[in-house]
CSV table of C-alpha atoms in Angstrom, one decimal:
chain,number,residue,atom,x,y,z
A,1,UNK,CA,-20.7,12.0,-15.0
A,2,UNK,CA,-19.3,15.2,-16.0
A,3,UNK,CA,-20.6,18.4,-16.5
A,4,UNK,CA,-19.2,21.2,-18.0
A,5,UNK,CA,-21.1,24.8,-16.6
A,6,UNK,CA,-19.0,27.0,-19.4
A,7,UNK,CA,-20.0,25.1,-22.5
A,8,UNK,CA,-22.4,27.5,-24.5
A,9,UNK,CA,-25.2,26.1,-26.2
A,10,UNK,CA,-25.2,24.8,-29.2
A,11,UNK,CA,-27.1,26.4,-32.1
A,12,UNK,CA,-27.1,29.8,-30.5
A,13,UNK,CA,-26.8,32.5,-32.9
A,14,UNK,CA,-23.8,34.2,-30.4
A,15,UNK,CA,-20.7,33.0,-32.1
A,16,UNK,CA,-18.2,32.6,-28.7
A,17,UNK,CA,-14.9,34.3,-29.9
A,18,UNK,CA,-12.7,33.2,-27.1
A,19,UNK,CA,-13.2,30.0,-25.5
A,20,UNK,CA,-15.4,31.1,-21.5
A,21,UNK,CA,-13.5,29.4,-18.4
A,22,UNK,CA,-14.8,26.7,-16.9
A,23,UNK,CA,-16.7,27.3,-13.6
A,24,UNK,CA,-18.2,23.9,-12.9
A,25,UNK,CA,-16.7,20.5,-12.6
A,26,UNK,CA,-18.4,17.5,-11.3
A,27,UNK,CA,-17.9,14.0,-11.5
A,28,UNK,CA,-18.4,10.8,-9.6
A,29,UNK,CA,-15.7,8.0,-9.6
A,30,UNK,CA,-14.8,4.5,-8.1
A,31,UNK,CA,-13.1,4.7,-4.2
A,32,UNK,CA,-9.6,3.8,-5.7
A,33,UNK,CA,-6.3,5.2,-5.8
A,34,UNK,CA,-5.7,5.4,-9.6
A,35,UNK,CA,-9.6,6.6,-10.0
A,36,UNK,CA,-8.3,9.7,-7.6
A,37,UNK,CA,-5.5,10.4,-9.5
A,38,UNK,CA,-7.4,10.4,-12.9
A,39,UNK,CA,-10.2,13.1,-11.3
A,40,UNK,CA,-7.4,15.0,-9.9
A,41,UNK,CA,-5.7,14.9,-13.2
A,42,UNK,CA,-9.0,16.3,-15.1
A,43,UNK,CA,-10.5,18.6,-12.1
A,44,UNK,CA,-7.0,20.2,-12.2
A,45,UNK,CA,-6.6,20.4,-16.3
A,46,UNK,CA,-10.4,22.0,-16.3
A,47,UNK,CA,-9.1,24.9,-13.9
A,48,UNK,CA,-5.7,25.1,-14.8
A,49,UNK,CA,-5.6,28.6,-16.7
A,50,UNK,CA,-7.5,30.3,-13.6
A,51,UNK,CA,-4.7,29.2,-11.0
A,52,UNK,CA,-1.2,30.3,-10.1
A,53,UNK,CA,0.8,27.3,-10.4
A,54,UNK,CA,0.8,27.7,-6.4
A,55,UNK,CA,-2.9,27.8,-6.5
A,56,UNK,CA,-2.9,24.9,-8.7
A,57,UNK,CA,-0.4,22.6,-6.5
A,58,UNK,CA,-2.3,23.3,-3.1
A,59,UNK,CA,-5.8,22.4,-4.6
A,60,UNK,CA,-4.3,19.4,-6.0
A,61,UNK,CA,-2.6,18.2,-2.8
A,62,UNK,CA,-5.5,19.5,-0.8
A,63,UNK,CA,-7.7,17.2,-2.8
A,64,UNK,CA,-5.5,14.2,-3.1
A,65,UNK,CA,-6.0,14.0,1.0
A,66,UNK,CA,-9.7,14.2,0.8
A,67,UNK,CA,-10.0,11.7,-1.7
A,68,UNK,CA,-7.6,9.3,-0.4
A,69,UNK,CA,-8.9,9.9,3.0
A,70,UNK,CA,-12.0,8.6,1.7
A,71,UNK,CA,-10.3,5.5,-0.1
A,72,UNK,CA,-8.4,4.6,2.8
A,73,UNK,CA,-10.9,5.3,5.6
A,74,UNK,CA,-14.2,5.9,4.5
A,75,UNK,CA,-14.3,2.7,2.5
A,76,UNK,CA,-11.8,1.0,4.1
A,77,UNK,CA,-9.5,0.4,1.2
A,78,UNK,CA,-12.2,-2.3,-0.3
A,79,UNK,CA,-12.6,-0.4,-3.5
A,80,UNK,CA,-16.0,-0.7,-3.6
A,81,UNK,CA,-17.8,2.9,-3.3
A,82,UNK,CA,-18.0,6.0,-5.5
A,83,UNK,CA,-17.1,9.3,-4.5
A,84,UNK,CA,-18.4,12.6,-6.0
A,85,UNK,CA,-16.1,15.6,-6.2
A,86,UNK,CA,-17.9,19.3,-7.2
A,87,UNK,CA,-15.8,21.9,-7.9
A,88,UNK,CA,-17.1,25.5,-8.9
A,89,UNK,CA,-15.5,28.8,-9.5
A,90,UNK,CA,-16.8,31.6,-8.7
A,91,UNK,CA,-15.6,35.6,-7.5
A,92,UNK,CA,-14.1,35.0,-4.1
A,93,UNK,CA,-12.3,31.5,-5.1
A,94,UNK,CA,-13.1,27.9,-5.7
A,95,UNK,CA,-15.7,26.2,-3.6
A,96,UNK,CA,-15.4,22.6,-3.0
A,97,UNK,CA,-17.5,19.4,-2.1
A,98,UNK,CA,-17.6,16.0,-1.9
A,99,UNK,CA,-19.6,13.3,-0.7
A,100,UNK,CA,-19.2,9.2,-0.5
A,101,UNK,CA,-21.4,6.8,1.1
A,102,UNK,CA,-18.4,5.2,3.4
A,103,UNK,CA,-18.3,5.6,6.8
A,104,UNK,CA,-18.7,8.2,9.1
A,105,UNK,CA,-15.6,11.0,9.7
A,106,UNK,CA,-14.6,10.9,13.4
A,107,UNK,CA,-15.0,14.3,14.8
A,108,UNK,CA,-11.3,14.7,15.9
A,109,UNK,CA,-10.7,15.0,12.2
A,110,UNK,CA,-12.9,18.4,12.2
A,111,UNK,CA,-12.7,19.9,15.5
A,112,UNK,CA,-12.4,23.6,14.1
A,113,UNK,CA,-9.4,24.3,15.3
A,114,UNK,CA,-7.9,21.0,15.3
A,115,UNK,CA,-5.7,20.1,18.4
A,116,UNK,CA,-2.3,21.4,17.7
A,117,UNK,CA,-0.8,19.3,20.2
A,118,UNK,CA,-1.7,15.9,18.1
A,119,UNK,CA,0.3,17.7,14.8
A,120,UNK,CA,2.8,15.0,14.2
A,121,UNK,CA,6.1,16.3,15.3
A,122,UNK,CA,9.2,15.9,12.7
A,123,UNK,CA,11.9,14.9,15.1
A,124,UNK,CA,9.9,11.2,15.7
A,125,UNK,CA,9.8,10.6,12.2
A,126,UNK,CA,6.1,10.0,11.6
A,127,UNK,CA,5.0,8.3,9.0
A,128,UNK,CA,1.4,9.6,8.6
A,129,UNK,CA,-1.4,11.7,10.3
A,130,UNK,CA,-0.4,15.0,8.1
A,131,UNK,CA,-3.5,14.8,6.0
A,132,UNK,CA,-5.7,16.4,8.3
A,133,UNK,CA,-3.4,18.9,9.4
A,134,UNK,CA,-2.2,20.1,5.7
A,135,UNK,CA,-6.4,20.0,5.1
A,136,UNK,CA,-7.1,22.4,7.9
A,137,UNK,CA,-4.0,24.2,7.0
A,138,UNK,CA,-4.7,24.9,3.4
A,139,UNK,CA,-8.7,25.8,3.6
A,140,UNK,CA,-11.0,27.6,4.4
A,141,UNK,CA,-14.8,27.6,5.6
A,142,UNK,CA,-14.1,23.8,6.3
A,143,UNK,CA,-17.8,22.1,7.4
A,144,UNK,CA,-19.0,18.5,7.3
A,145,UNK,CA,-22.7,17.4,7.1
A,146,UNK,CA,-23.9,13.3,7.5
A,147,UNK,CA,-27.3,12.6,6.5
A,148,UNK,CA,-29.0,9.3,5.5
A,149,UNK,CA,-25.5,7.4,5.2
A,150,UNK,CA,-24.1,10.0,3.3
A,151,UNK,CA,-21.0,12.1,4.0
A,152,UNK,CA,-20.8,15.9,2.4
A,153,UNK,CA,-17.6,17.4,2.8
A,154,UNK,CA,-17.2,21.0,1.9
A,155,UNK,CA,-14.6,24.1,1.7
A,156,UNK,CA,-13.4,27.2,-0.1
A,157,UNK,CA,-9.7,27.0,-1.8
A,158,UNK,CA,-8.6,31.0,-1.8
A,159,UNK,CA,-7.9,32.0,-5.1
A,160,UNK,CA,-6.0,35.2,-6.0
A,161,UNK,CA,-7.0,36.2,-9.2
A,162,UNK,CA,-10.5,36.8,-10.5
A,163,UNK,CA,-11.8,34.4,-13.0
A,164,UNK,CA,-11.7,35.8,-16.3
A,165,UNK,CA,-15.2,37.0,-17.9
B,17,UNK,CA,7.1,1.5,-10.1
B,18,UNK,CA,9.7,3.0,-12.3
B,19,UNK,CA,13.0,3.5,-10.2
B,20,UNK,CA,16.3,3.5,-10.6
B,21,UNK,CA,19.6,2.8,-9.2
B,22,UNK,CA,23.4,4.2,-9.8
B,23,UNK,CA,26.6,3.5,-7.3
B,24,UNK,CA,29.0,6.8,-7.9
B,25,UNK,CA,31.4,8.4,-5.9
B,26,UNK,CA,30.6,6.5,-3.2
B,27,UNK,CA,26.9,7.5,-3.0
B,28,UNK,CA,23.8,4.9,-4.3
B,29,UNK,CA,21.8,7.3,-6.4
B,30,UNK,CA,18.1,6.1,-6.4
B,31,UNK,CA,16.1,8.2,-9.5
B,32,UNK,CA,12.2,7.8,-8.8
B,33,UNK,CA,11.2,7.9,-12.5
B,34,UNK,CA,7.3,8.9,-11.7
B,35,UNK,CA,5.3,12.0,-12.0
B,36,UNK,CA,3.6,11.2,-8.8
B,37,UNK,CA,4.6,10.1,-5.4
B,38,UNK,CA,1.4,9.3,-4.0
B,39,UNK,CA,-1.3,7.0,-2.2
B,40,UNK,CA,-1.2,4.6,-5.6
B,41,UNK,CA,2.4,3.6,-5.7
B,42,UNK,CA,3.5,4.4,-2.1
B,43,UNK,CA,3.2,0.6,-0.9
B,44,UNK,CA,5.0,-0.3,-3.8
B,45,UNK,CA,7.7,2.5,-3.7
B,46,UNK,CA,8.8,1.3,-0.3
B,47,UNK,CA,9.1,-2.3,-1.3
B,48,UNK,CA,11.6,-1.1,-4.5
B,49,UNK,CA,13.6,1.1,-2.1
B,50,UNK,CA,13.7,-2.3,-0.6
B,51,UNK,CA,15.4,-3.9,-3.5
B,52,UNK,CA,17.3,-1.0,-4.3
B,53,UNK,CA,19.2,-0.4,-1.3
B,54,UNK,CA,19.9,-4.2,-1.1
B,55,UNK,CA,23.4,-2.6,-2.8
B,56,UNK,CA,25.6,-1.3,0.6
B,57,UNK,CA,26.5,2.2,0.4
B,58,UNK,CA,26.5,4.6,3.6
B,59,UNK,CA,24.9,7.6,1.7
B,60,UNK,CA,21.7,6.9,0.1
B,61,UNK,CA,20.8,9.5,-2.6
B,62,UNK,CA,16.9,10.3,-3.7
B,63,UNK,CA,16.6,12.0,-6.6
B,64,UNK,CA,12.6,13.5,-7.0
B,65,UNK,CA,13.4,15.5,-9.4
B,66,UNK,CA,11.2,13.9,-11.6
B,67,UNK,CA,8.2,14.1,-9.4
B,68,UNK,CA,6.2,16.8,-9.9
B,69,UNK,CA,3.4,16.0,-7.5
B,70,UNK,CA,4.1,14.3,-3.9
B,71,UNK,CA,0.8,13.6,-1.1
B,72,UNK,CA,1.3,12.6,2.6
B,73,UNK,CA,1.5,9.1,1.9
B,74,UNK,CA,4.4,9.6,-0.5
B,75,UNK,CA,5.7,11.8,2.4
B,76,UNK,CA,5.1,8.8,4.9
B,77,UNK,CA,7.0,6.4,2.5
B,78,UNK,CA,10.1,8.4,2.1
B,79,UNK,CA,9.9,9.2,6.2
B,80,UNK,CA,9.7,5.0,6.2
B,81,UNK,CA,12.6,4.4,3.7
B,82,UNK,CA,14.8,6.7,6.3
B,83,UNK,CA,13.7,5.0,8.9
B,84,UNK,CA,14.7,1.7,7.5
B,85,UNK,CA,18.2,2.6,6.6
B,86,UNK,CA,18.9,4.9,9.7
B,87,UNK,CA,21.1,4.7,11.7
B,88,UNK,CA,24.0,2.7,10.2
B,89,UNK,CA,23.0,4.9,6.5
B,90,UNK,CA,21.4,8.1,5.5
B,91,UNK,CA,18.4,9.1,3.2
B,92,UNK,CA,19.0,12.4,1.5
B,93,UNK,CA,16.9,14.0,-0.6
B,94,UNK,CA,17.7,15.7,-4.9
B,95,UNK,CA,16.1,18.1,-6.7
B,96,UNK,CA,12.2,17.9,-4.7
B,97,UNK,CA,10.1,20.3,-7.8
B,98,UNK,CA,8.1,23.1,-5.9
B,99,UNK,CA,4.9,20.7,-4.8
B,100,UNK,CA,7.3,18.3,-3.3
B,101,UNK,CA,9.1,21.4,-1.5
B,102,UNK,CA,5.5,22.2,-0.2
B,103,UNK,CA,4.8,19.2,1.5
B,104,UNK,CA,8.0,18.8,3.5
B,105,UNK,CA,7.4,22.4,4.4
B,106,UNK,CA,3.8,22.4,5.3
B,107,UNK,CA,4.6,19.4,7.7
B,108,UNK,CA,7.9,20.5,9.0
B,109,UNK,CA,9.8,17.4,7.5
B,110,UNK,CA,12.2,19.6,5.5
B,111,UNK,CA,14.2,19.9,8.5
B,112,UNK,CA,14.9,16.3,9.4
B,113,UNK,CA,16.3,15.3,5.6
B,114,UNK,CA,19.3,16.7,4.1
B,115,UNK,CA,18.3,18.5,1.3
B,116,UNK,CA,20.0,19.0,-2.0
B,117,UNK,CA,19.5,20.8,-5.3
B,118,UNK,CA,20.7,18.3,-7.7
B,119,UNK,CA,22.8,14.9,-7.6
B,120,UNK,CA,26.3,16.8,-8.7
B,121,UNK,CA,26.0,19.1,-5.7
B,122,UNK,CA,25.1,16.1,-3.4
B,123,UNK,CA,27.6,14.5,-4.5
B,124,UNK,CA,30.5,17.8,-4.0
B,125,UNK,CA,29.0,17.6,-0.3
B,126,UNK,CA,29.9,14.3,0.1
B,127,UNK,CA,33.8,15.2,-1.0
B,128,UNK,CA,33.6,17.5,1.1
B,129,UNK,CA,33.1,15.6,4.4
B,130,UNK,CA,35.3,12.7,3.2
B,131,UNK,CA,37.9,15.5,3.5
C-alpha cells in the first residue's frame, strides 16, 4: 500500500505550479531482504530532495538495521511476515515507525542508554551486534510499544533543513 | 553476486561490482570472496568503490573475509564512497583495515614496503 500525503486532489480548480514535497510515505512489504531493499530504495527516492546527502545516507542505513533486524530476528529469517514502514516529514525532522507481527524485541536492545560496555570492540574483529548500537547512535526519541502480538517501533531522524512549503 | 578478480603487482585486486553491500548478498559475498582468494597472493585488495550503500551485515562480512585470510594474508580496503566511510566510522572498524583511496595508490604502498 502506498500513500502519497503531498498529492493534491484531482479536479481542484488550484493549478499546483511546482510540484509540493512529499511528507508521508507508507507502505507495507514481505519480511525479506530484497523486499527491504526495494522500500528503502522508494522511502529514500520519495524524500530525497528534502535531505543532505548525509541526511539521506543515515536514514537509509538507520532503516536498513530496523528492517533487517526484523527479517532476521523478528521473523526468524522464514520470510513469512509483512512489515510496515511510516515515514512523515514534518518541521522538526522526519518521524519514523514501523511495526511487524514477529516476535517480541528483547529489552537489552532498548535499554535507553544501551550498555556501552556490550559495544562490540574493533580490536576482536566482530562480526555483528553493531546494529543496535549505530540505531541508538543515529536517533532520536527512540520508544517501542507491544500490543496484541504486534511490535511498534518508533523515532525521530534529525533533519537540518526545513521542508520546503 | 557480481565480483571480480585481477592479480597485479603482486596484489589480488577483488572489485565488488554491486551498489549495495548488504543483508541480501552478504551470505553470498563471503562465499565469492571464497572463490576469489582461492588465487595465493599475500595482499588482498577490496575495491568498494562501487558500493554506494554498505549495512552492518556487509560490515560483518568484510570483518569475516579478514578474518579468514589473516594472519598468513591481509584484507585492505579501496575507494569505500562516503556511506561506506560512515559505517566503518560509526562502529570504530576504520581503524583495524588499511584503508586506501584508490587501487593505484594501494598498489604505490605496496612498492613501497617491498622496498
Amino acid at each position: 500500500m502506498l500513500a502519497d500525503g503531498s498529492q493534491p486532489l484531482r479536479g481542484g480548480a488550484e493549478p499546483s505550479p511546482a510540484r509540493p514535497e512529499a511528507k508521508i510515505f507508507h507502505h507495507s512489504f514481505a519480511a525479506t531482504p530484497f523486499a527491504v531493499r526495494t522500500a528503502l530504495r522508494t522511502a529514500l527516492a520519495r524524500f530525497l530532495r528534502q535531505l543532505s546527502p548525509d541526511e539521506a545516507g543515515t536514514l537509509e542505513l538507520v532503516l536498513a538495521e530496523v528492517l533487517n533486524n526484523i527479517v532476521e530476528h523478528g521473523y526468524s529469517e522464514t520470510e513469512h511476515g509483512t512489515i510496515t514502514l511510516s515515514l512523515v516529514r514534518d518541521h522538526r525532522g522526519l518521524s519514523c515507525s514501523i511495526s511487524d507481527d514477529g516476535v517480541e524485541l528483547p529489552p537489552a536492545c532498548l535499554a535507553r542508554s544501551i550498555d556501552k560496555t556490550q559495544r562490540p570492540e574493533p580490536q576482536a574483529l566482530p562480526e555483528g551486534g553493531f546494529g543496535w548500537f549505530l540505531i541508538h547512535d543515529l536517533v532520536e526519541d527512540l520508544g517501542y510499544h507491544r500490543a496484541n502480538g504486534r511490535n511498534l517501533l518508533a523515532f525521530r531522524m534529525p533533519v537540518a533543513c526545513p521542508p520546503v512549503a | 553476486m557480481n565480483l571480480y578478480a585481477e592479480a597485479r603487482a603482486g596484489a589480488l585486486i577483488v572489485t565488488v561490482d554491486e551498489e549495495r553491500l548488504d543483508a541480501a548478498i552478504a551470505i553470498r559475498f563471503k562465499d565469492r570472496m571464497r572463490e576469489v582468494t582461492m588465487q595465493p597472493s599475500q595482499r588482498v585488495l577490496l575495491d568498494l568503490s562501487r558500493v554506494g550503500f554498505l549495512d552492518s551485515s556487509g560490515l560483518g562480512a568484510v570483518v569475516a573475509v579478514m578474518k579468514s585470510l589473516s594472519p598468513e594474508r591481509s584484507l585492505e580496503l579501496v575507494g569505500l564512497t562516503p556511506n561506506v566511510e560512515r559505517v566503518f566510522r560509526l562502529t570504530r572498524m576504520d581503524s583495524v583495515f588499511t584503508l586506501h583511496p584508490d587501487v593505484d595508490a594501494a598498489l604505490r604502498k605496496g612498492m613501497r614496503h617491498a622496498g
